[in-house]
């Protein structure tokens, strides 16, 4: 079953069109950016919220950045595997990913030669759930289940994820 953060923080009423931006220094490829767009769409199809890219990182509601190790928020990354990414509860909008992971975009990850390959979209859909206010779920099929196996892809919302997010928005 789905859960929320303590105190059930959400984006306030009236904040239904959120902007997101990529850390300019990361110089992400269009292909990588498209993964995040697709991940946002999974959620925007089931709730009355939209997510629009802006080039202004500082003023964006949701700030997406890849970082290595200690990056100044008290939650350092740890190299390959372990923590892959983290996102803070609403209305923080901070969405950080560990640069040291072997991120895979698209294609068939199950045949990747890297044992530590991690599907970027799977992690993005999960972290956006956190950004919107979902905690972890006890339902194994759900996006918000707190375990991901390397070399697997899980990008479609389960009924449990939909019920959880529709309770919030
Ligand atoms: N990062 C953890 C996560 O996003 C960070 C975290 C731990 C957390 N406890 C939390 C976030 C409680 C919010 C609330 O869950 S992670 C997965 C999963 C991670 C884990 O790098 O371990 C995914 C990132 F759920 F599959 F294990 C993405 Cl998909
Ligand atoms: Zn961080
Ligand atoms: Zn999580």
Coordinates of N, CA and C and ligand atoms in Angstrom, one line a residue:
X1 N 0.8 -1.2 0.0 CA 0.0 0.0 0.0 C 0.9 1.3 0.0
X2 N 0.4 2.3 -0.6 CA 1.1 3.6 -0.7 C 1.3 4.3 0.6
X3 N 2.2 5.2 0.7 CA 2.3 6.0 1.9 C 2.7 7.4 1.6
X4 N 2.6 8.3 2.5 CA 3.0 9.7 2.3 C 4.1 10.1 3.3
X5 N 4.7 11.2 3.1 CA 5.7 11.7 4.1 C 5.0 12.1 5.4
X6 N 5.7 12.2 6.5 CA 5.1 12.7 7.7 C 4.5 14.0 7.5
X7 N 3.3 14.2 7.9 CA 2.6 15.5 7.8 C 1.9 15.7 6.4
X8 N 2.1 14.7 5.6 CA 1.5 14.7 4.2 C 1.8 16.0 3.5
X9 N 3.0 16.4 3.3 CA 3.3 17.6 2.5 C 2.9 17.4 1.0
X10 N 2.3 18.4 0.4 CA 2.0 18.4 -1.0 C 2.3 19.7 -1.6
X11 N 2.3 19.8 -3.0 CA 2.4 21.1 -3.6 C 1.1 21.8 -3.4
X12 N 1.1 23.1 -3.0 CA -0.2 23.7 -2.7 C -1.2 23.8 -3.8
X13 N -2.5 23.9 -3.5 CA -3.5 24.2 -4.4 C -3.1 25.4 -5.2
X14 N -3.3 25.5 -6.5 CA -2.8 26.7 -7.2 C -1.5 26.5 -7.8
X15 N -0.8 25.4 -7.4 CA 0.5 25.1 -8.0 C 0.3 23.8 -8.8
X16 N -0.4 23.9 -9.9 CA -0.7 22.7 -10.7 C 0.1 22.7 -12.0
X17 N 0.8 23.7 -12.3 CA 1.7 23.7 -13.5 C 3.1 24.0 -13.0
X18 N 3.9 22.9 -12.8 CA 5.2 23.1 -12.2 C 6.3 23.1 -13.3
X19 N 7.3 23.9 -13.0 CA 8.4 24.0 -14.0 C 9.5 23.1 -13.5
X20 N 10.3 22.6 -14.4 CA 11.5 21.9 -14.1 C 12.7 22.3 -14.9
X21 N 13.9 22.2 -14.4 CA 15.1 22.6 -15.1 C 16.2 21.6 -14.8
X22 N 17.1 21.5 -15.8 CA 18.3 20.7 -15.6 C 19.5 21.5 -15.2
X23 N 20.3 21.0 -14.3 CA 21.5 21.8 -13.9 C 22.4 22.0 -15.2
X24 N 22.6 23.3 -15.6 CA 23.2 23.6 -16.8 C 24.6 22.9 -16.9
X25 N 25.4 22.9 -15.8 CA 26.7 22.3 -15.9 C 26.7 20.8 -16.3
X26 N 25.6 20.1 -16.1 CA 25.6 18.7 -16.5 C 25.6 18.5 -18.0
X27 N 25.1 19.5 -18.7 CA 25.1 19.4 -20.2 C 24.5 18.1 -20.7
X28 N 23.3 17.8 -20.2 CA 22.6 16.5 -20.6 C 22.3 16.5 -22.1
X29 N 22.3 15.3 -22.6 CA 21.9 15.1 -24.0 C 20.4 15.3 -24.1
X30 N 19.9 15.5 -25.3 CA 18.5 15.6 -25.5 C 17.8 14.3 -25.2
X31 N 18.5 13.2 -25.4 CA 18.0 11.9 -25.1 C 17.8 11.7 -23.6
X32 N 18.7 12.2 -22.8 CA 18.6 12.1 -21.4 C 17.5 13.0 -20.9
X33 N 17.4 14.2 -21.4 CA 16.3 15.1 -21.0 C 14.9 14.5 -21.3
X34 N 14.9 13.8 -22.5 CA 13.6 13.2 -22.9 C 13.1 12.1 -21.9
X35 N 14.1 11.4 -21.3 CA 13.7 10.4 -20.3 C 13.0 11.1 -19.1
X36 N 13.4 12.2 -18.7 CA 12.7 12.9 -17.6 C 11.3 13.4 -18.0
X37 N 11.3 13.9 -19.3 CA 10.0 14.3 -19.8 C 9.0 13.2 -19.8
X38 N 9.5 12.0 -20.2 CA 8.6 10.8 -20.2 C 8.2 10.4 -18.8
X39 N 9.1 10.5 -17.9 CA 8.8 10.2 -16.5 C 7.8 11.1 -15.9
X40 N 7.9 12.4 -16.2 CA 6.9 13.3 -15.7 C 5.5 13.0 -16.3
X41 N 5.5 12.6 -17.5 CA 4.2 12.3 -18.2 C 3.5 11.2 -17.5
X42 N 4.2 10.2 -17.0 CA 3.6 9.1 -16.4 C 2.6 9.6 -15.2
X43 N 3.1 10.6 -14.5 CA 2.3 11.1 -13.4 C 1.3 12.1 -13.9
X44 N 1.6 12.9 -14.9 CA 0.7 14.0 -15.3 C -0.5 13.4 -16.0
X45 N -0.4 12.2 -16.5 CA -1.6 11.6 -17.1 C -2.7 11.2 -16.1
X46 N -2.3 11.0 -14.8 CA -3.3 10.5 -13.8 C -3.7 11.6 -12.8
X47 N -3.0 12.8 -12.8 CA -3.4 13.8 -11.9 C -3.5 15.2 -12.6
X48 N -4.2 16.1 -12.1 CA -4.4 17.4 -12.8 C -3.2 18.3 -12.6
X49 N -2.0 17.8 -13.0 CA -0.8 18.6 -12.9 C 0.0 18.5 -14.2
X50 N 0.7 19.6 -14.5 CA 1.5 19.6 -15.7 C 3.0 20.0 -15.3
X51 N 3.9 19.5 -16.1 CA 5.3 19.8 -15.8 C 5.9 20.3 -17.1
X52 N 6.5 21.5 -17.0 CA 7.0 22.2 -18.2 C 8.5 22.5 -18.0
X53 N 9.3 22.3 -19.0 CA 10.8 22.6 -18.8 C 11.0 24.1 -18.9
X54 N 11.9 24.6 -18.1 CA 12.3 26.0 -18.2 C 13.8 26.0 -18.2
X55 N 14.4 27.0 -18.9 CA 15.9 27.0 -18.9 C 16.5 27.7 -17.7
X56 N 15.6 28.3 -16.9 CA 16.1 29.1 -15.7 C 16.1 28.1 -14.5
X57 N 17.3 27.6 -14.3 CA 17.5 26.6 -13.2 C 17.1 27.2 -11.8
X58 N 17.5 28.4 -11.6 CA 17.3 29.0 -10.2 C 15.9 29.2 -9.9
X59 N 15.0 29.5 -10.9 CA 13.6 29.8 -10.6 C 12.7 28.6 -10.8
X60 N 13.3 27.5 -11.3 CA 12.4 26.3 -11.5 C 11.9 25.7 -10.2
X61 N 10.7 25.2 -10.3 CA 10.1 24.5 -9.1 C 10.9 23.2 -8.8
X62 N 11.2 22.5 -9.9 CA 11.9 21.2 -9.7 C 13.3 21.3 -10.4
X63 N 14.3 21.1 -9.6 CA 15.7 21.3 -10.1 C 16.4 19.9 -10.1
X64 N 16.7 19.5 -11.4 CA 17.3 18.2 -11.6 C 18.8 18.3 -11.8
X65 N 19.6 17.6 -11.0 CA 21.0 17.7 -11.2 C 21.7 16.4 -10.9
X66 N 22.7 16.1 -11.6 CA 23.6 14.9 -11.3 C 24.8 15.4 -10.6
X67 N 25.1 14.7 -9.5 CA 26.2 15.1 -8.6 C 27.0 13.9 -8.2
X68 N 28.3 14.2 -7.8 CA 29.1 13.1 -7.2 C 29.4 13.3 -5.7
X69 N 29.4 12.2 -5.0 CA 29.8 12.3 -3.6 C 29.1 13.4 -2.8
X70 N 29.9 14.1 -1.9 CA 29.3 15.1 -1.1 C 29.0 16.4 -2.0
X71 N 27.7 16.7 -2.0 CA 27.3 17.8 -2.9 C 26.5 18.9 -2.1
X72 N 26.8 18.9 -0.8 CA 26.4 20.1 0.0 C 25.0 20.0 0.6
X73 N 24.3 18.9 0.5 CA 23.0 18.9 1.2 C 22.9 17.9 2.4
X74 N 24.1 17.4 2.8 CA 24.1 16.5 3.9 C 23.7 15.1 3.6
X75 N 23.4 14.8 2.3 CA 23.1 13.5 1.9 C 24.1 13.1 0.7
X76 N 25.3 12.8 1.1 CA 26.3 12.5 0.0 C 26.0 11.3 -0.8
X77 N 26.4 11.3 -2.0 CA 26.3 10.1 -2.8 C 27.5 9.2 -2.6
X78 N 27.4 7.9 -3.0 CA 28.4 6.9 -2.5 C 29.0 6.1 -3.6
X79 N 29.1 6.6 -4.8 CA 29.8 5.9 -5.9 C 28.8 4.8 -6.4
X80 N 29.3 3.9 -7.2 CA 28.4 2.9 -7.9 C 27.5 2.1 -6.9
X81 N 26.3 2.1 -7.3 CA 25.2 1.4 -6.5 C 25.0 2.1 -5.1
X82 N 24.4 1.4 -4.2 CA 24.0 2.1 -2.9 C 22.9 3.1 -3.3
X83 N 23.1 4.3 -2.8 CA 22.2 5.4 -3.2 C 22.3 5.8 -4.6
X84 N 21.2 5.8 -5.3 CA 21.3 6.1 -6.8 C 20.8 7.5 -7.0
X85 N 19.9 8.0 -6.2 CA 19.3 9.3 -6.4 C 18.5 9.6 -5.1
X86 N 18.2 10.9 -5.0 CA 17.2 11.2 -3.9 C 16.4 12.5 -4.3
X87 N 15.2 12.5 -3.8 CA 14.4 13.7 -4.1 C 13.7 14.0 -2.7
X88 N 13.5 15.3 -2.5 CA 13.0 15.8 -1.3 C 11.5 16.0 -1.4
X89 N 10.8 16.0 -0.2 CA 9.3 16.1 -0.2 C 8.9 17.5 -0.6
X90 N 7.6 17.7 -1.0 CA 7.1 19.0 -1.4 C 7.2 20.0 -0.3
X91 N 7.4 21.2 -0.6 CA 7.6 21.8 -1.9 C 9.1 22.1 -2.2
X92 N 9.9 21.1 -1.9 CA 11.4 21.3 -2.1 C 11.8 21.4 -3.6
X93 N 11.4 20.3 -4.3 CA 11.7 20.3 -5.7 C 13.1 19.9 -6.0
X94 N 13.9 19.5 -5.0 CA 15.3 19.1 -5.3 C 15.3 17.7 -5.7
X95 N 15.9 17.4 -6.8 CA 16.0 16.0 -7.4 C 17.4 15.8 -7.9
X96 N 18.1 15.0 -7.1 CA 19.5 14.8 -7.3 C 19.8 13.3 -7.7
X97 N 20.7 13.1 -8.7 CA 21.1 11.8 -9.1 C 22.6 11.6 -9.0
X98 N 23.0 10.4 -8.7 CA 24.4 10.1 -8.5 C 25.1 9.9 -9.8
X99 N 26.0 10.8 -10.1 CA 26.7 10.8 -11.4 C 27.6 9.5 -11.6
X100 N 27.9 8.9 -10.5 CA 28.8 7.7 -10.6 C 28.0 6.4 -11.0
X101 N 26.7 6.5 -11.1 CA 26.0 5.2 -11.5 C 26.2 5.0 -13.0
X102 N 26.1 3.7 -13.4 CA 26.1 3.4 -14.8 C 24.7 3.5 -15.3
X103 N 24.3 4.7 -15.6 CA 22.9 5.0 -16.0 C 22.7 4.5 -17.5
X104 N 21.6 3.9 -17.7 CA 21.2 3.4 -19.0 C 20.0 4.1 -19.5
X105 N 20.0 4.5 -20.7 CA 18.8 5.2 -21.3 C 18.2 4.4 -22.4
X106 N 17.0 4.0 -22.3 CA 16.3 3.3 -23.4 C 16.9 2.0 -23.7
X107 N 16.5 1.3 -24.7 CA 17.0 0.0 -25.1 C 16.6 -1.1 -24.2
X108 N 17.2 -2.2 -24.4 CA 16.9 -3.4 -23.5 C 18.0 -3.5 -22.5
X109 N 17.7 -3.0 -21.3 CA 18.7 -3.0 -20.2 C 19.1 -4.4 -19.7
X110 N 18.2 -5.3 -19.9 CA 18.4 -6.7 -19.4 C 19.6 -7.3 -20.1
X111 N 20.0 -6.8 -21.3 CA 21.1 -7.4 -22.0 C 22.4 -6.5 -21.9
X112 N 22.3 -5.5 -21.0 CA 23.5 -4.7 -20.8 C 24.7 -5.5 -20.3
X113 N 25.9 -5.1 -20.7 CA 27.0 -5.9 -20.3 C 27.5 -5.4 -18.9
X114 N 27.0 -4.3 -18.4 CA 27.3 -3.8 -17.1 C 26.4 -4.4 -16.0
X115 N 27.0 -5.1 -15.0 CA 26.1 -5.7 -14.0 C 25.5 -4.6 -13.2
X116 N 26.1 -3.5 -13.1 CA 25.5 -2.4 -12.3 C 24.7 -1.4 -13.0
X117 N 24.3 -1.8 -14.2 CA 23.5 -0.9 -15.1 C 22.1 -0.5 -14.4
X118 N 21.8 0.8 -14.4 CA 20.6 1.3 -13.7 C 19.8 2.0 -14.8
X119 N 18.5 1.7 -14.9 CA 17.6 2.3 -15.8 C 17.3 3.7 -15.3
X120 N 17.6 4.7 -16.1 CA 17.4 6.1 -15.7 C 15.9 6.4 -15.5
X121 N 15.1 6.0 -16.5 CA 13.7 6.3 -16.4 C 13.0 5.7 -15.2
X122 N 13.4 4.5 -14.8 CA 12.8 3.8 -13.7 C 13.0 4.6 -12.4
X123 N 14.3 5.1 -12.3 CA 14.6 5.9 -11.1 C 13.9 7.2 -11.1
X124 N 13.8 7.8 -12.3 CA 13.2 9.1 -12.4 C 11.7 9.1 -12.1
X125 N 11.0 8.0 -12.5 CA 9.6 7.9 -12.2 C 9.4 7.8 -10.7
X126 N 10.3 7.0 -10.0 CA 10.2 6.8 -8.6 C 10.5 8.1 -7.8
X127 N 11.5 8.8 -8.2 CA 11.9 10.1 -7.5 C 10.8 11.1 -7.7
X128 N 10.2 11.2 -8.9 CA 9.1 12.2 -9.1 C 8.0 11.9 -8.2
X129 N 7.7 10.6 -7.9 CA 6.7 10.2 -6.9 C 7.0 10.9 -5.6
X130 N 8.3 10.8 -5.2 CA 8.7 11.4 -3.9 C 8.5 13.0 -4.0
X131 N 8.9 13.6 -5.1 CA 8.8 15.0 -5.3 C 7.4 15.5 -5.1
X132 N 6.5 14.6 -5.5 CA 5.0 15.0 -5.4 C 4.4 14.6 -4.1
X133 N 5.2 13.9 -3.2 CA 4.7 13.6 -1.9 C 4.4 12.2 -1.5
X134 N 4.7 11.3 -2.4 CA 4.6 9.8 -2.1 C 5.8 9.3 -1.3
X135 N 5.5 8.5 -0.3 CA 6.6 7.8 0.3 C 6.7 6.4 -0.3
X136 N 7.1 5.4 0.4 CA 7.3 4.1 -0.2 C 6.0 3.3 -0.1
X137 N 5.9 2.3 -1.0 CA 4.8 1.4 -1.0 C 5.2 0.0 -0.6
X138 N 4.3 -0.8 -0.1 CA 4.5 -2.2 0.3 C 4.2 -3.1 -0.9
X139 N 3.6 -2.5 -2.0 CA 3.2 -3.3 -3.1 C 4.4 -3.5 -4.1
X140 N 4.8 -4.7 -4.3 CA 6.0 -5.0 -5.0 C 6.0 -4.5 -6.4
X141 N 4.8 -4.5 -7.1 CA 4.7 -4.0 -8.5 C 4.8 -2.5 -8.6
X142 N 4.6 -1.8 -7.5 CA 4.5 -0.4 -7.6 C 5.8 0.3 -7.9
X143 N 5.7 1.5 -8.5 CA 6.9 2.3 -8.7 C 7.5 2.7 -7.4
X144 N 6.7 2.9 -6.4 CA 7.2 3.4 -5.1 C 7.7 2.3 -4.2
X145 N 7.8 1.1 -4.6 CA 8.3 0.0 -3.8 C 9.8 0.3 -3.6
X146 N 10.3 0.1 -2.4 CA 11.7 0.7 -2.1 C 12.8 -0.2 -2.5
X147 N 12.7 -1.0 -3.5 CA 13.8 -1.8 -4.0 C 13.8 -1.8 -5.5
X148 N 14.9 -1.7 -6.1 CA 15.0 -1.8 -7.6 C 16.2 -2.8 -7.8
X149 N 16.0 -3.6 -8.8 CA 17.1 -4.6 -9.1 C 17.8 -4.0 -10.3
X150 N 19.1 -4.1 -10.3 CA 19.9 -3.5 -11.4 C 19.5 -4.3 -12.7
X151 N 19.6 -3.7 -13.8 CA 19.3 -4.4 -15.1 C 17.8 -4.7 -15.2
X152 N 17.0 -4.0 -14.5 CA 15.5 -4.1 -14.8 C 14.9 -2.7 -15.0
X153 N 13.8 -2.8 -15.7 CA 13.1 -1.5 -16.0 C 11.7 -1.6 -15.4
X154 N 11.3 -0.6 -14.7 CA 9.9 -0.5 -14.2 C 9.5 0.9 -14.3
X155 N 8.7 1.2 -15.3 CA 8.4 2.6 -15.5 C 6.9 2.9 -15.6
X156 N 6.1 1.9 -15.5 CA 4.6 2.1 -15.6 C 4.0 2.1 -14.2
X157 N 3.2 3.1 -13.9 CA 2.5 3.2 -12.6 C 1.6 2.0 -12.4
X158 N 1.7 1.5 -11.2 CA 0.8 0.4 -10.7 C -0.5 1.1 -10.2
X159 N -1.6 0.3 -10.0 CA -2.8 0.8 -9.5 C -2.6 1.5 -8.1
X160 N -1.7 0.9 -7.4 CA -1.4 1.5 -6.0 C -0.7 2.9 -6.1
X161 N 0.1 3.1 -7.1 CA 0.8 4.4 -7.3 C -0.3 5.4 -7.7
X162 N -1.2 5.0 -8.6 CA -2.3 5.9 -9.1 C -3.2 6.3 -8.0
X163 N -3.6 5.3 -7.1 CA -4.5 5.6 -6.0 C -3.8 6.5 -5.0
X164 N -2.5 6.3 -4.8 CA -1.8 7.1 -3.8 C -1.7 8.6 -4.3
X165 N -1.3 8.8 -5.6 CA -1.1 10.1 -6.1 C -2.5 10.8 -6.2
X166 N -3.5 10.1 -6.6 CA -4.9 10.7 -6.7 C -5.5 11.0 -5.4
X167 N -5.0 10.5 -4.3 CA -5.4 10.8 -3.0 C -4.8 12.2 -2.6
X168 N -3.6 12.5 -3.2 CA -3.0 13.8 -2.9 C -3.4 14.9 -3.8
X169 N -3.7 14.6 -5.0 CA -4.0 15.7 -6.0 C -5.4 15.4 -6.7
Ligands
LIG1 N1 17.3 6.5 -2.9 C1 16.3 6.4 -1.9 C2 14.9 6.4 -2.5 O1 14.6 7.3 -3.4 C3 16.4 7.6 -0.9 C4 15.5 7.3 0.2 C5 15.7 6.4 1.2 C6 14.2 7.9 0.5 N2 14.6 6.4 2.1 C7 13.7 7.3 1.7 C8 13.5 8.8 -0.2 C9 12.4 7.7 2.2 C10 12.2 9.2 0.3 C11 11.7 8.6 1.5 O2 14.1 5.6 -2.1 S1 17.8 5.2 -3.7 C12 14.9 3.2 -5.5 C13 14.2 2.0 -5.2 C14 16.6 4.8 -4.8 C15 15.9 3.6 -4.6 O3 18.9 5.7 -4.4 O4 18.0 4.2 -2.8 C16 14.7 3.9 -6.6 C17 16.3 5.5 -5.9 F1 13.0 2.3 -4.7 F2 13.9 1.3 -6.3 F3 14.9 1.2 -4.4 C18 15.4 5.1 -6.9 CL1 13.6 3.4 -7.8
LIG2 ZN1 21.4 15.7 -2.9
LIG3 ZN1 12.2 6.0 -2.7

